[in-house]
mmCIF file of C-alpha atoms and ligand atoms in Angstrom:
data_model
loop_
_atom_site.group_PDB
_atom_site.id
_atom_site.type_symbol
_atom_site.label_atom_id
_atom_site.label_comp_id
_atom_site.label_asym_id
_atom_site.label_seq_id
_atom_site.Cartn_x
_atom_site.Cartn_y
_atom_site.Cartn_z
ATOM 1 C CA MET A 14 60.921 99.057 32.356
ATOM 2 C CA ALA A 15 61.541 96.061 30.113
ATOM 3 C CA LEU A 16 65.166 95.040 29.842
ATOM 4 C CA ASP A 17 66.919 93.872 26.699
ATOM 5 C CA LEU A 18 67.811 90.282 27.531
ATOM 6 C CA PRO A 19 70.301 88.871 28.036
ATOM 7 C CA VAL A 20 71.705 91.766 30.030
ATOM 8 C CA TYR A 21 75.080 92.503 28.448
ATOM 9 C CA LEU A 22 77.893 92.470 31.001
ATOM 10 C CA ASP A 23 80.715 91.349 28.726
ATOM 11 C CA ASN A 24 82.168 94.686 27.631
ATOM 12 C CA HIS A 25 85.756 93.417 27.810
ATOM 13 C CA ALA A 26 85.000 91.075 24.911
ATOM 14 C CA THR A 27 83.478 93.815 22.801
ATOM 15 C CA THR A 28 81.256 96.855 23.179
ATOM 16 C CA LYS A 29 78.055 97.927 21.491
ATOM 17 C CA VAL A 30 78.744 100.414 18.717
ATOM 18 C CA ASP A 31 77.570 103.823 19.923
ATOM 19 C CA PRO A 32 74.612 104.949 17.737
ATOM 20 C CA ARG A 33 76.449 108.238 17.118
ATOM 21 C CA VAL A 34 79.344 106.206 15.707
ATOM 22 C CA VAL A 35 77.049 104.216 13.405
ATOM 23 C CA GLU A 36 75.545 107.443 12.135
ATOM 24 C CA SER A 37 78.962 108.923 11.365
ATOM 25 C CA MET A 38 79.917 105.846 9.342
ATOM 26 C CA LEU A 39 76.840 105.463 7.141
ATOM 27 C CA PRO A 40 77.675 108.069 4.462
ATOM 28 C CA TYR A 41 81.012 106.342 3.884
ATOM 29 C CA PHE A 42 79.205 103.251 2.612
ATOM 30 C CA THR A 43 76.640 105.034 0.463
ATOM 31 C CA VAL A 44 77.861 108.322 -0.968
ATOM 32 C CA GLU A 45 81.429 108.920 0.196
ATOM 33 C CA TYR A 46 82.726 105.569 -1.003
ATOM 34 C CA GLY A 47 85.988 106.812 -2.508
ATOM 35 C CA ASN A 48 89.333 105.117 -2.013
ATOM 36 C CA ALA A 49 91.342 107.399 0.278
ATOM 37 C CA ALA A 50 94.397 106.702 -1.886
ATOM 38 C CA SER A 51 92.741 107.937 -5.124
ATOM 39 C CA ARG A 52 94.541 111.208 -5.691
ATOM 40 C CA GLN A 53 92.848 112.197 -8.941
ATOM 41 C CA HIS A 54 89.253 112.993 -8.029
ATOM 42 C CA GLU A 55 86.828 114.331 -5.437
ATOM 43 C CA TYR A 56 85.772 110.913 -4.141
ATOM 44 C CA GLY A 57 89.326 110.100 -3.201
ATOM 45 C CA TRP A 58 90.035 113.524 -1.733
ATOM 46 C CA ARG A 59 86.954 113.420 0.463
ATOM 47 C CA GLY A 60 87.809 109.912 1.665
ATOM 48 C CA GLU A 61 91.322 111.043 2.497
ATOM 49 C CA ALA A 62 90.075 114.129 4.354
ATOM 50 C CA ALA A 63 87.751 111.951 6.451
ATOM 51 C CA VAL A 64 90.600 109.567 7.254
ATOM 52 C CA GLU A 65 92.907 112.403 8.274
ATOM 53 C CA LEU A 66 90.295 113.961 10.559
ATOM 54 C CA ALA A 67 89.758 110.550 12.175
ATOM 55 C CA ARG A 68 93.524 110.083 12.535
ATOM 56 C CA LYS A 69 93.699 113.378 14.437
ATOM 57 C CA ARG A 70 90.920 112.298 16.812
ATOM 58 C CA VAL A 71 92.336 108.819 17.337
ATOM 59 C CA GLY A 72 95.670 110.459 18.149
ATOM 60 C CA GLU A 73 94.035 112.915 20.546
ATOM 61 C CA VAL A 74 92.383 110.235 22.676
ATOM 62 C CA ILE A 75 95.867 108.961 23.617
ATOM 63 C CA GLY A 76 97.684 112.321 23.539
ATOM 64 C CA ALA A 77 99.495 111.559 20.273
ATOM 65 C CA ALA A 78 99.986 113.471 17.039
ATOM 66 C CA ALA A 79 98.054 112.350 13.964
ATOM 67 C CA ASP A 80 101.225 111.237 12.180
ATOM 68 C CA GLU A 81 102.005 108.839 15.028
ATOM 69 C CA ILE A 82 98.883 106.754 14.293
ATOM 70 C CA VAL A 83 98.984 103.716 11.992
ATOM 71 C CA PHE A 84 95.571 102.199 11.241
ATOM 72 C CA THR A 85 95.343 98.404 11.406
ATOM 73 C CA SER A 86 92.562 95.807 11.527
ATOM 74 C CA GLY A 87 92.529 95.762 15.347
ATOM 75 C CA ALA A 88 94.695 95.409 18.414
ATOM 76 C CA THR A 89 95.874 91.909 17.478
ATOM 77 C CA GLU A 90 97.391 93.245 14.269
ATOM 78 C CA SER A 91 98.797 96.339 16.022
ATOM 79 C CA ILE A 92 100.519 94.095 18.573
ATOM 80 C CA ASN A 93 101.945 91.875 15.823
ATOM 81 C CA LEU A 94 103.253 94.941 13.992
ATOM 82 C CA ALA A 95 104.788 96.384 17.163
ATOM 83 C CA LEU A 96 106.515 93.215 18.368
ATOM 84 C CA LYS A 97 107.541 91.665 15.038
ATOM 85 C CA GLY A 98 108.267 95.135 13.655
ATOM 86 C CA VAL A 99 110.753 95.958 16.422
ATOM 87 C CA ALA A 100 112.226 92.450 16.252
ATOM 88 C CA GLY A 101 112.829 92.969 12.532
ATOM 89 C CA THR A 102 114.602 96.317 12.814
ATOM 90 C CA HIS A 103 116.600 95.442 15.956
ATOM 91 C CA ILE A 104 117.687 91.893 15.237
ATOM 92 C CA GLY A 105 121.273 93.081 14.769
ATOM 93 C CA ARG A 106 121.259 94.742 18.203
ATOM 94 C CA GLY A 107 119.739 92.020 20.364
ATOM 95 C CA ARG A 108 117.235 89.188 20.544
ATOM 96 C CA HIS A 109 115.675 89.400 23.984
ATOM 97 C CA ILE A 110 112.137 90.550 24.808
ATOM 98 C CA VAL A 111 110.479 91.071 28.207
ATOM 99 C CA THR A 112 106.744 90.682 28.795
ATOM 100 C CA ALA A 113 104.455 89.395 31.574
ATOM 101 C CA THR A 114 102.629 86.124 32.222
ATOM 102 C CA THR A 115 99.220 87.850 32.291
ATOM 103 C CA GLU A 116 99.322 89.426 28.826
ATOM 104 C CA HIS A 117 96.620 88.869 26.217
ATOM 105 C CA ARG A 118 97.132 85.974 23.842
ATOM 106 C CA ALA A 119 97.875 88.439 21.043
ATOM 107 C CA VAL A 120 101.102 89.337 22.862
ATOM 108 C CA LEU A 121 101.919 85.867 24.233
ATOM 109 C CA ASP A 122 101.397 84.095 20.902
ATOM 110 C CA THR A 123 103.425 86.727 19.010
ATOM 111 C CA CYS A 124 106.257 86.269 21.529
ATOM 112 C CA GLN A 125 106.027 82.510 21.014
ATOM 113 C CA HIS A 126 106.300 83.048 17.273
ATOM 114 C CA LEU A 127 109.437 85.143 17.771
ATOM 115 C CA GLU A 128 110.909 82.439 20.033
ATOM 116 C CA ARG A 129 110.693 80.055 17.079
ATOM 117 C CA TYR A 130 112.809 82.545 15.122
ATOM 118 C CA GLY A 131 115.647 82.729 17.635
ATOM 119 C CA PHE A 132 114.424 85.366 20.079
ATOM 120 C CA THR A 133 114.317 84.690 23.806
ATOM 121 C CA VAL A 134 111.490 85.986 25.955
ATOM 122 C CA THR A 135 111.361 86.570 29.710
ATOM 123 C CA TYR A 136 107.866 86.339 31.202
ATOM 124 C CA VAL A 137 107.793 88.488 34.351
ATOM 125 C CA GLN A 138 105.573 87.179 37.178
ATOM 126 C CA VAL A 139 102.854 89.322 38.722
ATOM 127 C CA ASP A 140 101.844 89.656 42.366
ATOM 128 C CA ARG A 141 98.586 88.253 43.768
ATOM 129 C CA HIS A 142 96.732 91.334 42.525
ATOM 130 C CA GLY A 143 98.062 90.916 39.010
ATOM 131 C CA LEU A 144 100.475 93.815 39.302
ATOM 132 C CA VAL A 145 103.737 93.852 37.325
ATOM 133 C CA ARG A 146 106.425 95.601 39.348
ATOM 134 C CA ALA A 147 108.777 97.996 37.567
ATOM 135 C CA GLU A 148 111.701 96.563 39.606
ATOM 136 C CA ASP A 149 110.975 93.108 38.196
ATOM 137 C CA VAL A 150 110.993 94.485 34.664
ATOM 138 C CA ALA A 151 114.302 96.242 35.437
ATOM 139 C CA SER A 152 115.916 93.048 36.702
ATOM 140 C CA ALA A 153 114.723 91.108 33.653
ATOM 141 C CA LEU A 154 116.601 93.430 31.270
ATOM 142 C CA THR A 155 119.862 92.202 29.738
ATOM 143 C CA PRO A 156 122.272 93.908 27.325
ATOM 144 C CA ASP A 157 120.483 91.868 24.654
ATOM 145 C CA THR A 158 116.972 93.259 25.415
ATOM 146 C CA ILE A 159 115.383 95.205 22.564
ATOM 147 C CA LEU A 160 111.753 95.476 23.684
ATOM 148 C CA VAL A 161 109.472 95.359 26.726
ATOM 149 C CA SER A 162 105.724 94.783 26.298
ATOM 150 C CA ILE A 163 103.423 95.188 29.311
ATOM 151 C CA MET A 164 99.674 95.727 29.043
ATOM 152 C CA THR A 165 98.154 98.896 30.472
ATOM 153 C CA ALA A 166 95.065 97.192 31.911
ATOM 154 C CA ASN A 167 94.280 93.502 32.137
ATOM 155 C CA ASN A 168 91.275 92.222 30.184
ATOM 156 C CA GLU A 169 90.246 89.685 32.831
ATOM 157 C CA ILE A 170 90.920 91.220 36.223
ATOM 158 C CA GLY A 171 91.200 94.913 35.298
ATOM 159 C CA THR A 172 94.503 95.537 37.080
ATOM 160 C CA ILE A 173 96.253 98.685 35.839
ATOM 161 C CA ALA A 174 100.037 98.426 35.529
ATOM 162 C CA PRO A 175 102.482 101.154 36.645
ATOM 163 C CA ILE A 176 103.105 102.104 33.007
ATOM 164 C CA GLU A 177 104.916 105.367 33.692
ATOM 165 C CA GLU A 178 107.445 103.651 35.992
ATOM 166 C CA ILE A 179 108.016 100.783 33.571
ATOM 167 C CA ALA A 180 108.442 103.253 30.707
ATOM 168 C CA SER A 181 111.076 105.118 32.667
ATOM 169 C CA VAL A 182 112.957 101.876 33.434
ATOM 170 C CA CYS A 183 112.961 101.122 29.699
ATOM 171 C CA ARG A 184 113.977 104.622 28.712
ATOM 172 C CA ASN A 185 116.939 104.619 31.118
ATOM 173 C CA ALA A 186 118.060 101.305 29.645
ATOM 174 C CA GLY A 187 117.596 102.436 26.043
ATOM 175 C CA VAL A 188 114.994 99.715 25.427
ATOM 176 C CA LEU A 189 111.765 100.300 23.487
ATOM 177 C CA PHE A 190 108.485 99.918 25.384
ATOM 178 C CA HIS A 191 105.178 98.740 23.913
ATOM 179 C CA THR A 192 101.915 98.652 25.848
ATOM 180 C CA ASP A 193 98.694 96.865 24.919
ATOM 181 C CA ALA A 194 96.198 99.526 25.995
ATOM 182 C CA THR A 195 93.156 97.890 24.378
ATOM 183 C CA GLN A 196 91.162 97.715 27.623
ATOM 184 C CA ALA A 197 92.342 101.085 28.884
ATOM 185 C CA VAL A 198 91.694 103.592 26.095
ATOM 186 C CA GLY A 199 88.314 105.217 26.629
ATOM 187 C CA LYS A 200 88.029 103.704 30.131
ATOM 188 C CA ILE A 201 90.802 105.648 31.871
ATOM 189 C CA ALA A 202 92.783 108.717 30.772
ATOM 190 C CA ILE A 203 95.770 107.723 28.627
ATOM 191 C CA ASP A 204 98.521 110.012 27.378
ATOM 192 C CA ALA A 205 101.167 108.098 25.436
ATOM 193 C CA HIS A 206 103.749 110.880 25.607
ATOM 194 C CA ARG A 207 103.242 111.661 29.274
ATOM 195 C CA LEU A 208 103.442 107.940 30.083
ATOM 196 C CA GLY A 209 106.634 107.758 28.029
ATOM 197 C CA VAL A 210 105.678 104.738 25.915
ATOM 198 C CA ASP A 211 107.131 104.179 22.438
ATOM 199 C CA LEU A 212 104.399 101.964 20.980
ATOM 200 C CA LEU A 213 100.779 101.548 22.048
ATOM 201 C CA SER A 214 98.093 99.231 20.627
ATOM 202 C CA PHE A 215 94.340 99.716 20.845
ATOM 203 C CA SER A 216 91.122 98.777 19.106
ATOM 204 C CA ALA A 217 87.868 100.512 18.131
ATOM 205 C CA HIS A 218 85.495 97.699 19.115
ATOM 206 C CA LYS A 219 86.526 97.864 22.790
ATOM 207 C CA MET A 220 85.574 101.556 22.943
ATOM 208 C CA TYR A 221 82.140 101.684 21.284
ATOM 209 C CA GLY A 222 83.505 101.717 17.737
ATOM 210 C CA PRO A 223 83.231 99.097 14.979
ATOM 211 C CA LYS A 224 85.040 95.764 14.771
ATOM 212 C CA GLY A 225 87.918 95.277 12.359
ATOM 213 C CA ILE A 226 89.698 98.581 12.926
ATOM 214 C CA GLY A 227 92.479 99.423 15.351
ATOM 215 C CA ALA A 228 95.576 101.536 15.651
ATOM 216 C CA LEU A 229 99.207 101.425 16.638
ATOM 217 C CA PHE A 230 100.809 104.521 18.129
ATOM 218 C CA VAL A 231 104.394 104.766 16.875
ATOM 219 C CA ARG A 232 106.439 107.482 18.610
ATOM 220 C CA SER A 233 107.783 109.934 16.019
ATOM 221 C CA LYS A 234 110.613 111.536 17.969
ATOM 222 C CA GLN A 235 112.870 110.999 20.991
ATOM 223 C CA PRO A 236 113.221 108.347 19.766
ATOM 224 C CA LYS A 237 111.651 107.926 16.346
ATOM 225 C CA VAL A 238 110.635 104.259 16.416
ATOM 226 C CA ARG A 239 111.458 102.205 13.322
ATOM 227 C CA LEU A 240 109.452 99.107 12.524
ATOM 228 C CA GLU A 241 109.768 96.409 9.912
ATOM 229 C CA THR A 242 106.628 96.349 7.773
ATOM 230 C CA GLN A 243 104.495 93.224 8.210
ATOM 231 C CA ILE A 244 102.084 93.776 5.274
ATOM 232 C CA ASP A 245 103.673 94.913 2.014
ATOM 233 C CA GLY A 246 102.014 96.327 -1.086
ATOM 234 C CA GLY A 247 101.122 99.873 -2.061
ATOM 235 C CA GLY A 248 102.898 101.701 0.734
ATOM 236 C CA HIS A 249 99.853 102.910 2.682
ATOM 237 C CA GLU A 250 100.259 104.158 6.276
ATOM 238 C CA HIS A 251 103.859 105.402 5.828
ATOM 239 C CA GLY A 252 104.651 102.061 4.225
ATOM 240 C CA LEU A 253 103.992 100.296 7.548
ATOM 241 C CA ARG A 254 100.659 98.709 6.673
ATOM 242 C CA SER A 255 99.675 98.434 3.043
ATOM 243 C CA GLY A 256 96.159 97.830 1.799
ATOM 244 C CA THR A 257 93.197 100.025 0.892
ATOM 245 C CA LEU A 258 92.075 101.852 4.000
ATOM 246 C CA ASN A 259 88.826 100.828 5.696
ATOM 247 C CA VAL A 260 87.371 104.332 5.403
ATOM 248 C CA PRO A 261 84.009 103.680 7.140
ATOM 249 C CA GLY A 262 85.784 101.824 9.944
ATOM 250 C CA ILE A 263 88.340 104.595 10.359
ATOM 251 C CA VAL A 264 85.620 107.269 10.400
ATOM 252 C CA GLY A 265 83.755 105.271 13.061
ATOM 253 C CA PHE A 266 86.942 104.838 15.092
ATOM 254 C CA GLY A 267 87.495 108.605 14.832
ATOM 255 C CA LYS A 268 84.004 109.301 16.145
ATOM 256 C CA ALA A 269 84.415 106.732 18.933
ATOM 257 C CA ALA A 270 87.713 108.388 19.889
ATOM 258 C CA GLU A 271 86.147 111.850 19.884
ATOM 259 C CA LEU A 272 83.343 110.601 22.158
ATOM 260 C CA ALA A 273 85.847 108.857 24.424
ATOM 261 C CA THR A 274 87.862 112.060 24.783
ATOM 262 C CA GLN A 275 84.699 113.884 25.846
ATOM 263 C CA GLU A 276 82.987 111.170 27.904
ATOM 264 C CA CYS A 277 85.698 108.899 29.342
ATOM 265 C CA GLU A 278 85.696 110.550 32.745
ATOM 266 C CA ARG A 279 81.911 110.585 33.089
ATOM 267 C CA ASP A 280 81.625 106.993 31.818
ATOM 268 C CA GLY A 281 84.306 105.942 34.297
ATOM 269 C CA GLU A 282 82.574 107.478 37.294
ATOM 270 C CA ARG A 283 79.232 106.006 36.290
ATOM 271 C CA THR A 284 80.472 102.483 35.569
ATOM 272 C CA ALA A 285 82.595 102.425 38.731
ATOM 273 C CA ARG A 286 79.528 103.278 40.795
ATOM 274 C CA LEU A 287 77.464 100.578 39.073
ATOM 275 C CA ARG A 288 80.320 98.077 39.326
ATOM 276 C CA ASP A 289 80.613 98.729 43.062
ATOM 277 C CA LYS A 290 76.862 98.313 43.398
ATOM 278 C CA LEU A 291 77.084 94.968 41.586
ATOM 279 C CA VAL A 292 79.927 93.657 43.729
ATOM 280 C CA GLU A 293 78.436 94.904 47.002
ATOM 281 C CA GLY A 294 74.992 93.589 46.090
ATOM 282 C CA ILE A 295 76.420 90.145 45.402
ATOM 283 C CA LYS A 296 78.624 90.088 48.500
ATOM 284 C CA GLU A 297 75.762 91.195 50.719
ATOM 285 C CA GLU A 298 73.693 88.166 49.757
ATOM 286 C CA LEU A 299 76.372 85.522 49.335
ATOM 287 C CA ASP A 300 79.074 84.210 51.638
ATOM 288 C CA ASP A 301 82.416 83.263 50.308
ATOM 289 C CA VAL A 302 82.846 85.448 47.221
ATOM 290 C CA SER A 303 86.249 86.869 46.374
ATOM 291 C CA VAL A 304 87.151 89.752 44.103
ATOM 292 C CA ASN A 305 90.138 89.219 41.812
ATOM 293 C CA GLY A 306 92.524 91.938 40.728
ATOM 294 C CA HIS A 307 93.984 94.954 42.459
ATOM 295 C CA PRO A 308 91.784 96.644 45.087
ATOM 296 C CA ALA A 309 92.679 100.182 43.941
ATOM 297 C CA ARG A 310 94.580 100.110 40.634
ATOM 298 C CA ARG A 311 91.741 98.729 38.535
ATOM 299 C CA LEU A 312 89.525 99.526 35.582
ATOM 300 C CA PRO A 313 86.270 101.247 36.574
ATOM 301 C CA ASN A 314 84.171 98.806 34.538
ATOM 302 C CA ASN A 315 85.621 95.448 35.620
ATOM 303 C CA ALA A 316 84.693 92.909 38.279
ATOM 304 C CA SER A 317 86.233 89.446 38.335
ATOM 305 C CA LEU A 318 84.593 87.328 41.010
ATOM 306 C CA THR A 319 85.218 83.825 42.321
ATOM 307 C CA PHE A 320 82.294 81.797 43.722
ATOM 308 C CA PRO A 321 83.818 78.764 45.491
ATOM 309 C CA GLN A 322 81.639 75.620 45.516
ATOM 310 C CA THR A 323 80.335 76.389 42.018
ATOM 311 C CA LYS A 324 81.421 75.938 38.430
ATOM 312 C CA ALA A 325 81.352 79.031 36.252
ATOM 313 C CA ASP A 326 80.121 77.009 33.257
ATOM 314 C CA THR A 327 77.156 75.748 35.272
ATOM 315 C CA LEU A 328 76.371 79.241 36.545
ATOM 316 C CA MET A 329 76.416 80.629 33.025
ATOM 317 C CA MET A 330 74.227 77.821 31.735
ATOM 318 C CA GLU A 331 71.672 78.488 34.473
ATOM 319 C CA MET A 332 71.587 82.256 34.006
ATOM 320 C CA LYS A 333 71.442 82.609 30.259
ATOM 321 C CA ASP A 334 69.787 86.006 30.555
ATOM 322 C CA VAL A 335 73.015 87.500 31.884
ATOM 323 C CA ALA A 336 75.866 87.651 29.362
ATOM 324 C CA VAL A 337 79.172 87.360 31.212
ATOM 325 C CA SER A 338 82.256 85.291 30.620
ATOM 326 C CA SER A 339 84.357 82.735 32.414
ATOM 327 C CA GLY A 340 88.095 82.653 31.878
ATOM 328 C CA SER A 341 89.061 84.846 28.957
ATOM 329 C CA ALA A 342 86.370 85.576 26.423
ATOM 330 C CA CYS A 343 88.942 86.772 23.912
ATOM 331 C CA SER A 344 90.297 83.264 23.675
ATOM 332 C CA SER A 345 86.977 81.492 24.077
ATOM 333 C CA ALA A 346 87.887 79.815 20.794
ATOM 334 C CA SER A 347 90.154 77.738 23.043
ATOM 335 C CA PRO A 348 88.424 77.241 26.401
ATOM 336 C CA GLU A 349 91.388 76.600 28.698
ATOM 337 C CA PRO A 350 91.389 77.715 32.328
ATOM 338 C CA SER A 351 92.452 81.347 32.436
ATOM 339 C CA HIS A 352 96.240 81.820 32.535
ATOM 340 C CA VAL A 353 95.649 85.180 34.223
ATOM 341 C CA LEU A 354 93.724 83.775 37.202
ATOM 342 C CA ARG A 355 96.329 81.026 37.527
ATOM 343 C CA ALA A 356 99.117 83.627 37.459
ATOM 344 C CA ILE A 357 97.612 85.467 40.445
ATOM 345 C CA GLY A 358 97.618 82.227 42.403
ATOM 346 C CA LEU A 359 94.069 80.880 42.146
ATOM 347 C CA SER A 360 93.682 77.102 42.408
ATOM 348 C CA ASP A 361 92.302 75.343 39.326
ATOM 349 C CA ALA A 362 88.985 74.884 41.140
ATOM 350 C CA ASP A 363 88.785 78.617 41.884
ATOM 351 C CA VAL A 364 89.746 79.524 38.319
ATOM 352 C CA LEU A 365 86.863 77.378 37.097
ATOM 353 C CA ALA A 366 84.535 79.039 39.632
ATOM 354 C CA SER A 367 85.214 82.589 38.388
ATOM 355 C CA LEU A 368 83.128 84.954 36.320
ATOM 356 C CA ARG A 369 84.146 88.189 34.649
ATOM 357 C CA PHE A 370 81.696 91.092 34.588
ATOM 358 C CA GLY A 371 82.411 93.938 32.181
ATOM 359 C CA LEU A 372 80.243 97.045 32.396
ATOM 360 C CA GLY A 373 80.032 99.757 29.788
ATOM 361 C CA ARG A 374 78.622 103.074 28.647
ATOM 362 C CA PHE A 375 75.200 101.534 28.050
ATOM 363 C CA THR A 376 74.896 99.530 31.273
ATOM 364 C CA THR A 377 71.919 100.714 33.338
ATOM 365 C CA GLU A 378 71.035 100.630 37.010
ATOM 366 C CA ASP A 379 68.117 98.267 36.261
ATOM 367 C CA GLU A 380 70.452 95.879 34.484
ATOM 368 C CA ILE A 381 72.751 95.804 37.499
ATOM 369 C CA ASP A 382 69.811 95.120 39.852
ATOM 370 C CA PHE A 383 68.699 92.299 37.564
ATOM 371 C CA GLY A 384 72.257 90.941 37.339
ATOM 372 C CA VAL A 385 72.679 90.911 41.126
ATOM 373 C CA ARG A 386 69.392 89.040 41.617
ATOM 374 C CA ARG A 387 70.207 86.457 38.965
ATOM 375 C CA VAL A 388 73.749 85.825 40.157
ATOM 376 C CA VAL A 389 72.705 85.536 43.788
ATOM 377 C CA GLU A 390 69.825 83.124 43.163
ATOM 378 C CA THR A 391 71.849 81.024 40.734
ATOM 379 C CA VAL A 392 74.877 80.692 43.012
ATOM 380 C CA LYS A 393 72.609 79.817 45.959
ATOM 381 C CA ARG A 394 70.790 77.162 43.923
ATOM 382 C CA VAL A 395 73.988 75.598 42.563
ATOM 383 C CA ARG A 396 75.595 75.549 45.994
ATOM 384 C CA SER A 397 72.597 74.007 47.740
ATOM 385 C CA ARG A 398 72.328 71.317 45.063
ATOM 386 C CA ARG A 399 75.976 70.508 45.634
ATOM 387 C CA MET A 400 75.405 70.324 49.401
ATOM 388 C CA ALA A 401 72.431 67.989 48.899
ATOM 389 C CA MET A 402 74.485 65.767 46.624
ATOM 390 C CA SER A 403 77.366 65.477 49.055
ATOM 391 C CA ALA A 404 75.045 64.895 52.036
HETATM 392 C C1 PLP B 456 90.446 92.497 22.804
HETATM 393 C C2 PLP B 456 91.878 92.591 23.175
HETATM 394 C C3 PLP B 456 92.888 92.413 22.216
HETATM 395 C C4 PLP B 456 92.577 92.041 20.788
HETATM 396 O O1 PLP B 456 91.948 93.092 20.123
HETATM 397 P P1 PLP B 456 91.285 92.893 18.668
HETATM 398 O O2 PLP B 456 91.027 94.280 18.217
HETATM 399 O O3 PLP B 456 90.047 92.122 18.910
HETATM 400 O O4 PLP B 456 92.276 92.187 17.812
HETATM 401 C C5 PLP B 456 94.190 92.574 22.618
HETATM 402 N N1 PLP B 456 94.504 92.875 23.884
HETATM 403 C C6 PLP B 456 93.562 93.063 24.825
HETATM 404 C C7 PLP B 456 93.976 93.418 26.209
HETATM 405 C C8 PLP B 456 92.227 92.923 24.498
HETATM 406 O O5 PLP B 456 91.304 93.085 25.449
#
């Protein structure tokens, strides 16, 4: 069977939009183009009904009620709203925030912004598997702490944090807890209320939905979380995020969420099996390959591998028919060595010799076989050239 080349193994950067999602969106460009805020005619009413159905489904995929979902343009905006929003409403109570060194840039850069406005931030270290320990979060808390933000699953190494334990530490201390669950929703089962989180960010394009649409879960009771609005004008989304709603995007997100609710478990089992096949296939043929991240607490679709005696950039250049990433693809606008791989103790040389493989719903067995062959032959070639040069 002919493969679509390059083989796409970069599902942490973004995912293909599921054809069923595309189909659900199309009418909202062509016939159902009403503004969901138009209260005076059918077009508006139908737009609003579609948005509210999607809101219910997007809530369901994380175990939340529809009225706890605020639609945004993506996880970056959700994270900004969560962190700056809590900072704004709690500034009179305290000015200290706790997060981790391995967070996504959306969290780290927002924290840096708040530091310029008088907040202090503690960056908790992780262990060599990238795990944040709840005890370390507990000891970072001060009477001045207003918010903790720890990601559910890491976008580079796939490590899954002990969210329930961290949430309970926060709850006991009366501190709000936000989690960036962008890589987790649709990949592993997530229930915001059972986990005990107060705020949770996620994004459609990481779960087979369209780009440019995301959501923030805002707990509605025990406690009801209050946020300072970041985008004013018109009072949409309970006044938390003004602007005409992206109806087609929201409908697509709703469909993607519905599919994730139904297929997450099956997708997870399938991608984990293929991921294991990829890693084992590579390790069988190559000496000296290490797997980054936690051996057990990890996303089913992630493999972060280090190939000493190579450079990831060279590998990628010499296997252009396999789409993977080195370092963090999300910040590939600024190609610095990954702060995540550094945080788990890799040397600079090992960081620069690491590739991230991200599998997804559409990854096939043939693609994995092809990927293994390409990686193995490319690493062997690059290593033997290096040996010849140093001989
Ligand atoms: C992709 C990603 C983001 C940013 O999401 P956008 O919707 O692209 O803004 C944030 N956090 C994590 C962990 C991500 O993987």
